[in-house]
Amino acid sequence: MKILLAEDDYTTRKYMSSFLSKYGECDVTVDGMEAVDAFMMALDEGEPYDLVCLDVMMPAMDGYQALVSIRNLEKDYKIPEEDAVKVIMTTALNDEKNVKMAFELGCSVYSGKPIDKDRFETALQKLGLI
């Protein structure tokens, strides 16, 4: 599995990178703009990501903006909806408004922080990634 992790917090980034790397190749970015650039490069190279994990609160471009950009890139590249990348939003913002907005923008799973490994693995299984 090819994974893209966008997380600005160093400790969370290291924790998530270590956790996710056991499931596949994990590329790491520190903000949404870098994540969108990495996503586009992977599409250009014909090696798209299977999973993108986006923190919501990041500098330069937040997770919601990155999610919209990723979904727009998929449309530009004419990627069918059933082949769209799975996106897990990872955030401390667990209120109904943020959760609803994330799903409306096209996320697959919304995972609150701190990340619970067992619940995260269950989400990966439900998405058919592991």
CSV table of N, CA and C in Angstrom, one decimal:
chain,number,residue,atom,x,y,z
A,1,MET,N,0.9,-1.2,0.0
A,1,MET,CA,0.0,0.0,0.0
A,1,MET,C,0.9,1.2,0.0
A,2,LYS,N,0.5,2.2,-0.8
A,2,LYS,CA,1.2,3.5,-0.8
A,2,LYS,C,0.4,4.5,0.0
A,3,ILE,N,1.1,5.1,0.9
A,3,ILE,CA,0.4,6.0,1.9
A,3,ILE,C,1.1,7.4,1.9
A,4,LEU,N,0.2,8.4,2.0
A,4,LEU,CA,0.7,9.8,2.1
A,4,LEU,C,0.1,10.3,3.5
A,5,LEU,N,1.0,10.8,4.3
A,5,LEU,CA,0.7,11.4,5.6
A,5,LEU,C,1.0,12.9,5.6
A,6,ALA,N,0.0,13.7,5.9
A,6,ALA,CA,0.2,15.1,6.0
A,6,ALA,C,-0.1,15.5,7.5
A,7,GLU,N,0.9,15.9,8.2
A,7,GLU,CA,0.8,16.2,9.6
A,7,GLU,C,1.9,17.2,10.0
A,8,ASP,N,1.5,18.3,10.6
A,8,ASP,CA,2.4,19.4,10.9
A,8,ASP,C,3.1,19.2,12.3
A,9,ASP,N,2.4,18.4,13.2
A,9,ASP,CA,3.0,18.2,14.5
A,9,ASP,C,4.1,17.1,14.5
A,10,TYR,N,5.3,17.4,14.9
A,10,TYR,CA,6.4,16.5,14.8
A,10,TYR,C,6.1,15.2,15.5
A,11,THR,N,5.7,15.2,16.7
A,11,THR,CA,5.5,14.0,17.5
A,11,THR,C,4.4,13.1,16.9
A,12,THR,N,3.3,13.7,16.5
A,12,THR,CA,2.2,12.9,15.8
A,12,THR,C,2.7,12.4,14.5
A,13,ARG,N,3.5,13.2,13.8
A,13,ARG,CA,4.0,12.8,12.5
A,13,ARG,C,4.9,11.5,12.6
A,14,LYS,N,5.8,11.6,13.6
A,14,LYS,CA,6.7,10.4,13.8
A,14,LYS,C,5.9,9.2,14.3
A,15,TYR,N,4.9,9.4,15.2
A,15,TYR,CA,4.1,8.3,15.6
A,15,TYR,C,3.3,7.6,14.5
A,16,MET,N,2.6,8.5,13.7
A,16,MET,CA,1.8,8.0,12.6
A,16,MET,C,2.7,7.3,11.5
A,17,SER,N,3.8,7.9,11.2
A,17,SER,CA,4.7,7.4,10.2
A,17,SER,C,5.2,6.0,10.6
A,18,SER,N,5.6,5.9,11.8
A,18,SER,CA,6.0,4.6,12.3
A,18,SER,C,4.9,3.5,12.3
A,19,PHE,N,3.7,3.9,12.7
A,19,PHE,CA,2.6,3.0,12.8
A,19,PHE,C,2.2,2.6,11.3
A,20,LEU,N,2.1,3.6,10.4
A,20,LEU,CA,1.6,3.3,9.1
A,20,LEU,C,2.6,2.6,8.2
A,21,SER,N,3.9,2.7,8.5
A,21,SER,CA,4.9,2.2,7.7
A,21,SER,C,4.9,0.6,7.7
A,22,LYS,N,4.3,0.0,8.7
A,22,LYS,CA,4.2,-1.4,8.7
A,22,LYS,C,3.2,-1.9,7.6
A,23,TYR,N,2.4,-1.0,7.1
A,23,TYR,CA,1.4,-1.4,6.1
A,23,TYR,C,1.8,-1.1,4.7
A,24,GLY,N,2.9,-0.3,4.5
A,24,GLY,CA,3.4,0.0,3.2
A,24,GLY,C,4.3,1.2,3.2
A,25,GLU,N,4.6,1.7,2.0
A,25,GLU,CA,5.5,2.8,1.8
A,25,GLU,C,4.8,4.1,2.3
A,26,CYS,N,5.4,4.8,3.2
A,26,CYS,CA,4.7,6.0,3.8
A,26,CYS,C,5.5,7.3,3.5
A,27,ASP,N,4.9,8.1,2.6
A,27,ASP,CA,5.5,9.5,2.4
A,27,ASP,C,4.9,10.5,3.4
A,28,VAL,N,5.8,11.4,3.8
A,28,VAL,CA,5.3,12.3,4.9
A,28,VAL,C,5.5,13.8,4.4
A,29,THR,N,4.5,14.6,4.6
A,29,THR,CA,4.5,16.0,4.4
A,29,THR,C,4.1,16.8,5.6
A,30,VAL,N,4.5,18.0,5.7
A,30,VAL,CA,4.2,18.8,6.9
A,30,VAL,C,3.0,19.8,6.8
A,31,ASP,N,2.5,19.9,5.6
A,31,ASP,CA,1.3,20.8,5.4
A,31,ASP,C,0.5,20.3,4.2
A,32,GLY,N,-0.7,20.9,4.1
A,32,GLY,CA,-1.6,20.5,3.0
A,32,GLY,C,-1.0,20.8,1.6
A,33,MET,N,-0.3,21.9,1.4
A,33,MET,CA,0.2,22.2,0.1
A,33,MET,C,1.2,21.2,-0.4
A,34,GLU,N,2.1,20.8,0.6
A,34,GLU,CA,3.1,19.7,0.2
A,34,GLU,C,2.3,18.4,-0.1
A,35,ALA,N,1.3,18.1,0.6
A,35,ALA,CA,0.5,16.9,0.4
A,35,ALA,C,-0.1,16.9,-1.0
A,36,VAL,N,-0.7,18.0,-1.4
A,36,VAL,CA,-1.3,18.1,-2.7
A,36,VAL,C,-0.3,18.0,-3.8
A,37,ASP,N,0.9,18.6,-3.6
A,37,ASP,CA,2.0,18.5,-4.6
A,37,ASP,C,2.5,17.0,-4.7
A,38,ALA,N,2.6,16.3,-3.5
A,38,ALA,CA,3.0,14.9,-3.6
A,38,ALA,C,2.0,14.1,-4.2
A,39,PHE,N,0.7,14.4,-4.0
A,39,PHE,CA,-0.4,13.6,-4.6
A,39,PHE,C,-0.4,13.7,-6.1
A,40,MET,N,-0.2,15.0,-6.5
A,40,MET,CA,-0.1,15.2,-8.0
A,40,MET,C,1.1,14.6,-8.6
A,41,MET,N,2.2,14.6,-8.0
A,41,MET,CA,3.4,13.9,-8.5
A,41,MET,C,3.2,12.4,-8.6
A,42,ALA,N,2.5,11.8,-7.6
A,42,ALA,CA,2.3,10.4,-7.7
A,42,ALA,C,1.3,10.1,-8.9
A,43,LEU,N,0.3,10.9,-9.1
A,43,LEU,CA,-0.6,10.7,-10.2
A,43,LEU,C,0.2,10.8,-11.6
A,44,ASP,N,1.1,11.9,-11.6
A,44,ASP,CA,1.9,12.1,-12.8
A,44,ASP,C,2.8,10.9,-13.1
A,45,GLU,N,3.3,10.3,-12.1
A,45,GLU,CA,4.2,9.1,-12.2
A,45,GLU,C,3.5,7.8,-12.4
A,46,GLY,N,2.1,7.9,-12.4
A,46,GLY,CA,1.3,6.6,-12.6
A,46,GLY,C,1.4,5.7,-11.4
A,47,GLU,N,1.7,6.3,-10.2
A,47,GLU,CA,1.8,5.5,-9.0
A,47,GLU,C,1.0,6.2,-7.9
A,48,PRO,N,-0.3,6.2,-8.0
A,48,PRO,CA,-1.1,7.0,-7.1
A,48,PRO,C,-1.1,6.4,-5.7
A,49,TYR,N,-1.5,7.2,-4.7
A,49,TYR,CA,-1.6,6.7,-3.3
A,49,TYR,C,-2.9,5.9,-3.1
A,50,ASP,N,-2.8,4.9,-2.2
A,50,ASP,CA,-3.9,4.2,-1.8
A,50,ASP,C,-4.6,4.8,-0.7
A,51,LEU,N,-3.9,5.5,0.2
A,51,LEU,CA,-4.4,6.1,1.4
A,51,LEU,C,-3.7,7.5,1.6
A,52,VAL,N,-4.5,8.5,1.9
A,52,VAL,CA,-4.0,9.8,2.4
A,52,VAL,C,-4.6,10.1,3.7
A,53,CYS,N,-3.7,10.4,4.7
A,53,CYS,CA,-4.1,10.8,6.0
A,53,CYS,C,-3.8,12.3,6.2
A,54,LEU,N,-4.9,13.0,6.4
A,54,LEU,CA,-4.7,14.5,6.5
A,54,LEU,C,-5.1,15.0,7.8
A,55,ASP,N,-4.2,15.8,8.4
A,55,ASP,CA,-4.5,16.5,9.6
A,55,ASP,C,-5.4,17.7,9.2
A,56,VAL,N,-6.3,18.1,10.0
A,56,VAL,CA,-7.1,19.2,9.6
A,56,VAL,C,-6.4,20.6,9.8
A,57,MET,N,-5.8,20.8,10.9
A,57,MET,CA,-5.2,22.1,11.3
A,57,MET,C,-3.7,22.1,10.9
A,58,MET,N,-3.4,22.6,9.7
A,58,MET,CA,-2.0,22.7,9.2
A,58,MET,C,-1.8,24.0,8.6
A,59,PRO,N,-0.5,24.5,8.6
A,59,PRO,CA,-0.2,25.8,8.0
A,59,PRO,C,-0.2,25.7,6.5
A,60,ALA,N,-0.2,26.8,5.8
A,60,ALA,CA,-0.2,27.0,4.4
A,60,ALA,C,-1.5,26.5,3.7
A,61,MET,N,-1.9,25.3,4.0
A,61,MET,CA,-3.2,24.8,3.4
A,61,MET,C,-3.7,23.8,4.4
A,62,ASP,N,-4.9,24.0,5.0
A,62,ASP,CA,-5.4,23.0,6.0
A,62,ASP,C,-5.9,21.8,5.3
A,63,GLY,N,-6.3,20.8,6.1
A,63,GLY,CA,-6.7,19.5,5.6
A,63,GLY,C,-7.9,19.5,4.8
A,64,TYR,N,-8.8,20.4,5.1
A,64,TYR,CA,-10.1,20.5,4.2
A,64,TYR,C,-9.7,21.0,2.8
A,65,GLN,N,-8.9,22.1,2.8
A,65,GLN,CA,-8.5,22.6,1.5
A,65,GLN,C,-7.7,21.6,0.7
A,66,ALA,N,-6.8,20.8,1.4
A,66,ALA,CA,-6.1,19.7,0.7
A,66,ALA,C,-7.0,18.7,0.2
A,67,LEU,N,-8.0,18.3,1.0
A,67,LEU,CA,-9.0,17.3,0.5
A,67,LEU,C,-9.7,17.7,-0.7
A,68,VAL,N,-10.1,19.0,-0.7
A,68,VAL,CA,-10.8,19.5,-1.9
A,68,VAL,C,-9.9,19.5,-3.1
A,69,SER,N,-8.7,19.9,-2.9
A,69,SER,CA,-7.7,19.9,-4.0
A,69,SER,C,-7.4,18.5,-4.6
A,70,ILE,N,-7.3,17.5,-3.6
A,70,ILE,CA,-7.1,16.1,-4.0
A,70,ILE,C,-8.3,15.6,-4.8
A,71,ARG,N,-9.5,15.8,-4.4
A,71,ARG,CA,-10.7,15.4,-5.1
A,71,ARG,C,-10.8,16.1,-6.5
A,72,ASN,N,-10.4,17.3,-6.5
A,72,ASN,CA,-10.4,18.0,-7.8
A,72,ASN,C,-9.4,17.5,-8.8
A,73,LEU,N,-8.2,17.1,-8.3
A,73,LEU,CA,-7.2,16.5,-9.1
A,73,LEU,C,-7.7,15.2,-9.7
A,74,GLU,N,-8.3,14.4,-8.8
A,74,GLU,CA,-8.9,13.1,-9.3
A,74,GLU,C,-9.9,13.3,-10.4
A,75,LYS,N,-10.7,14.4,-10.3
A,75,LYS,CA,-11.6,14.7,-11.4
A,75,LYS,C,-10.8,15.1,-12.7
A,76,ASP,N,-9.8,16.0,-12.5
A,76,ASP,CA,-9.0,16.4,-13.6
A,76,ASP,C,-8.3,15.2,-14.3
A,77,TYR,N,-7.9,14.2,-13.5
A,77,TYR,CA,-7.2,13.0,-14.1
A,77,TYR,C,-8.2,12.0,-14.5
A,78,LYS,N,-9.5,12.3,-14.4
A,78,LYS,CA,-10.6,11.4,-14.8
A,78,LYS,C,-10.5,10.0,-14.1
A,79,ILE,N,-10.2,10.1,-12.8
A,79,ILE,CA,-10.2,8.9,-12.0
A,79,ILE,C,-11.6,8.6,-11.5
A,80,PRO,N,-12.1,7.4,-11.8
A,80,PRO,CA,-13.5,7.0,-11.5
A,80,PRO,C,-13.6,7.0,-9.9
A,81,GLU,N,-14.8,7.4,-9.5
A,81,GLU,CA,-15.1,7.5,-8.1
A,81,GLU,C,-14.7,6.3,-7.3
A,82,GLU,N,-15.0,5.1,-7.9
A,82,GLU,CA,-14.7,3.8,-7.2
A,82,GLU,C,-13.2,3.6,-7.0
A,83,ASP,N,-12.4,4.3,-7.8
A,83,ASP,CA,-10.9,4.2,-7.7
A,83,ASP,C,-10.3,5.4,-7.0
A,84,ALA,N,-11.1,6.3,-6.4
A,84,ALA,CA,-10.6,7.4,-5.7
A,84,ALA,C,-9.8,7.0,-4.5
A,85,VAL,N,-8.8,7.8,-4.1
A,85,VAL,CA,-8.0,7.5,-3.0
A,85,VAL,C,-8.8,7.5,-1.7
A,86,LYS,N,-8.5,6.7,-0.8
A,86,LYS,CA,-9.2,6.7,0.6
A,86,LYS,C,-8.5,7.8,1.4
A,87,VAL,N,-9.3,8.6,2.0
A,87,VAL,CA,-8.8,9.7,2.8
A,87,VAL,C,-9.3,9.6,4.2
A,88,ILE,N,-8.3,9.6,5.2
A,88,ILE,CA,-8.7,9.6,6.6
A,88,ILE,C,-8.2,11.0,7.1
A,89,MET,N,-9.2,11.7,7.7
A,89,MET,CA,-8.9,13.0,8.3
A,89,MET,C,-8.5,12.6,9.8
A,90,THR,N,-7.4,13.2,10.2
A,90,THR,CA,-6.9,12.9,11.6
A,90,THR,C,-6.9,14.3,12.3
A,91,THR,N,-7.6,14.4,13.4
A,91,THR,CA,-7.7,15.8,14.0
A,91,THR,C,-8.2,15.7,15.4
A,92,ALA,N,-7.9,16.7,16.1
A,92,ALA,CA,-8.5,16.9,17.5
A,92,ALA,C,-9.9,17.5,17.5
A,93,LEU,N,-10.3,18.0,16.3
A,93,LEU,CA,-11.6,18.7,16.1
A,93,LEU,C,-12.6,17.6,15.9
A,94,ASN,N,-13.3,17.2,17.0
A,94,ASN,CA,-14.3,16.1,17.0
A,94,ASN,C,-15.7,16.6,17.1
A,95,ASP,N,-16.0,17.9,16.8
A,95,ASP,CA,-17.3,18.4,16.9
A,95,ASP,C,-18.1,18.0,15.7
A,96,GLU,N,-19.4,18.0,15.8
A,96,GLU,CA,-20.3,17.5,14.7
A,96,GLU,C,-20.1,18.4,13.4
A,97,LYS,N,-19.9,19.7,13.5
A,97,LYS,CA,-19.7,20.5,12.4
A,97,LYS,C,-18.5,20.1,11.5
A,98,ASN,N,-17.4,19.9,12.2
A,98,ASN,CA,-16.1,19.5,11.5
A,98,ASN,C,-16.2,18.1,10.9
A,99,VAL,N,-16.8,17.2,11.6
A,99,VAL,CA,-17.0,15.8,11.1
A,99,VAL,C,-17.9,15.9,9.8
A,100,LYS,N,-19.0,16.6,9.9
A,100,LYS,CA,-19.9,16.7,8.8
A,100,LYS,C,-19.3,17.3,7.6
A,101,MET,N,-18.5,18.4,7.8
A,101,MET,CA,-17.9,19.1,6.7
A,101,MET,C,-16.9,18.1,6.0
A,102,ALA,N,-16.1,17.4,6.8
A,102,ALA,CA,-15.1,16.5,6.2
A,102,ALA,C,-15.8,15.5,5.3
A,103,PHE,N,-16.9,14.9,5.7
A,103,PHE,CA,-17.5,13.9,4.9
A,103,PHE,C,-18.2,14.5,3.6
A,104,GLU,N,-18.7,15.7,3.8
A,104,GLU,CA,-19.3,16.4,2.7
A,104,GLU,C,-18.2,16.8,1.6
A,105,LEU,N,-17.0,17.0,2.1
A,105,LEU,CA,-15.9,17.3,1.1
A,105,LEU,C,-15.2,16.0,0.5
A,106,GLY,N,-15.6,14.9,1.0
A,106,GLY,CA,-15.2,13.6,0.4
A,106,GLY,C,-14.2,12.8,1.2
A,107,CYS,N,-14.1,12.9,2.5
A,107,CYS,CA,-13.3,12.0,3.3
A,107,CYS,C,-13.9,10.7,3.4
A,108,SER,N,-13.1,9.7,3.7
A,108,SER,CA,-13.6,8.3,3.8
A,108,SER,C,-13.8,7.9,5.3
A,109,VAL,N,-12.9,8.4,6.1
A,109,VAL,CA,-13.0,8.1,7.6
A,109,VAL,C,-12.5,9.4,8.3
A,110,TYR,N,-13.1,9.6,9.5
A,110,TYR,CA,-12.8,10.8,10.3
A,110,TYR,C,-12.2,10.2,11.6
A,111,SER,N,-11.0,10.4,11.9
A,111,SER,CA,-10.3,9.8,13.1
A,111,SER,C,-9.9,10.8,14.1
A,112,GLY,N,-10.4,10.8,15.2
A,112,GLY,CA,-10.1,11.8,16.2
A,112,GLY,C,-8.7,11.5,16.9
A,113,LYS,N,-8.1,12.6,17.4
A,113,LYS,CA,-6.8,12.4,18.1
A,113,LYS,C,-7.1,12.5,19.6
A,114,PRO,N,-6.3,11.8,20.4
A,114,PRO,CA,-5.1,11.0,20.0
A,114,PRO,C,-5.6,9.8,19.2
A,115,ILE,N,-4.7,9.3,18.3
A,115,ILE,CA,-5.1,8.2,17.4
A,115,ILE,C,-5.1,6.9,18.2
A,116,ASP,N,-6.2,6.2,18.1
A,116,ASP,CA,-6.3,4.8,18.7
A,116,ASP,C,-5.9,3.8,17.7
A,117,LYS,N,-4.8,3.1,17.8
A,117,LYS,CA,-4.3,2.2,16.8
A,117,LYS,C,-5.3,1.1,16.4
A,118,ASP,N,-6.0,0.6,17.4
A,118,ASP,CA,-6.9,-0.5,17.1
A,118,ASP,C,-8.1,0.0,16.3
A,119,ARG,N,-8.6,1.2,16.6
A,119,ARG,CA,-9.7,1.8,15.8
A,119,ARG,C,-9.2,2.1,14.4
A,120,PHE,N,-8.0,2.6,14.3
A,120,PHE,CA,-7.5,3.0,13.1
A,120,PHE,C,-7.3,1.8,12.2
A,121,GLU,N,-6.8,0.7,12.7
A,121,GLU,CA,-6.6,-0.5,12.0
A,121,GLU,C,-8.0,-1.1,11.5
A,122,THR,N,-9.0,-0.9,12.4
A,122,THR,CA,-10.4,-1.4,12.0
A,122,THR,C,-10.8,-0.5,10.8
A,123,ALA,N,-10.6,0.8,10.8
A,123,ALA,CA,-11.0,1.6,9.7
A,123,ALA,C,-10.2,1.2,8.4
A,124,LEU,N,-9.0,0.9,8.5
A,124,LEU,CA,-8.2,0.5,7.4
A,124,LEU,C,-8.8,-0.8,6.8
A,125,GLN,N,-9.2,-1.7,7.7
A,125,GLN,CA,-9.8,-3.0,7.2
A,125,GLN,C,-11.1,-2.7,6.5
A,126,LYS,N,-12.0,-1.9,7.1
A,126,LYS,CA,-13.3,-1.5,6.5
A,126,LYS,C,-13.1,-0.9,5.1
A,127,LEU,N,-12.0,-0.1,5.0
A,127,LEU,CA,-11.7,0.5,3.7
A,127,LEU,C,-11.1,-0.5,2.7
A,128,GLY,N,-10.8,-1.7,3.1
A,128,GLY,CA,-10.3,-2.7,2.3
A,128,GLY,C,-8.8,-2.5,2.0
A,129,LEU,N,-8.1,-1.8,2.9
A,129,LEU,CA,-6.7,-1.5,2.6
A,129,LEU,C,-5.8,-2.5,3.3
A,130,ILE,N,-6.2,-3.1,4.4
A,130,ILE,CA,-5.4,-4.2,5.0
A,130,ILE,C,-6.3,-5.4,5.3
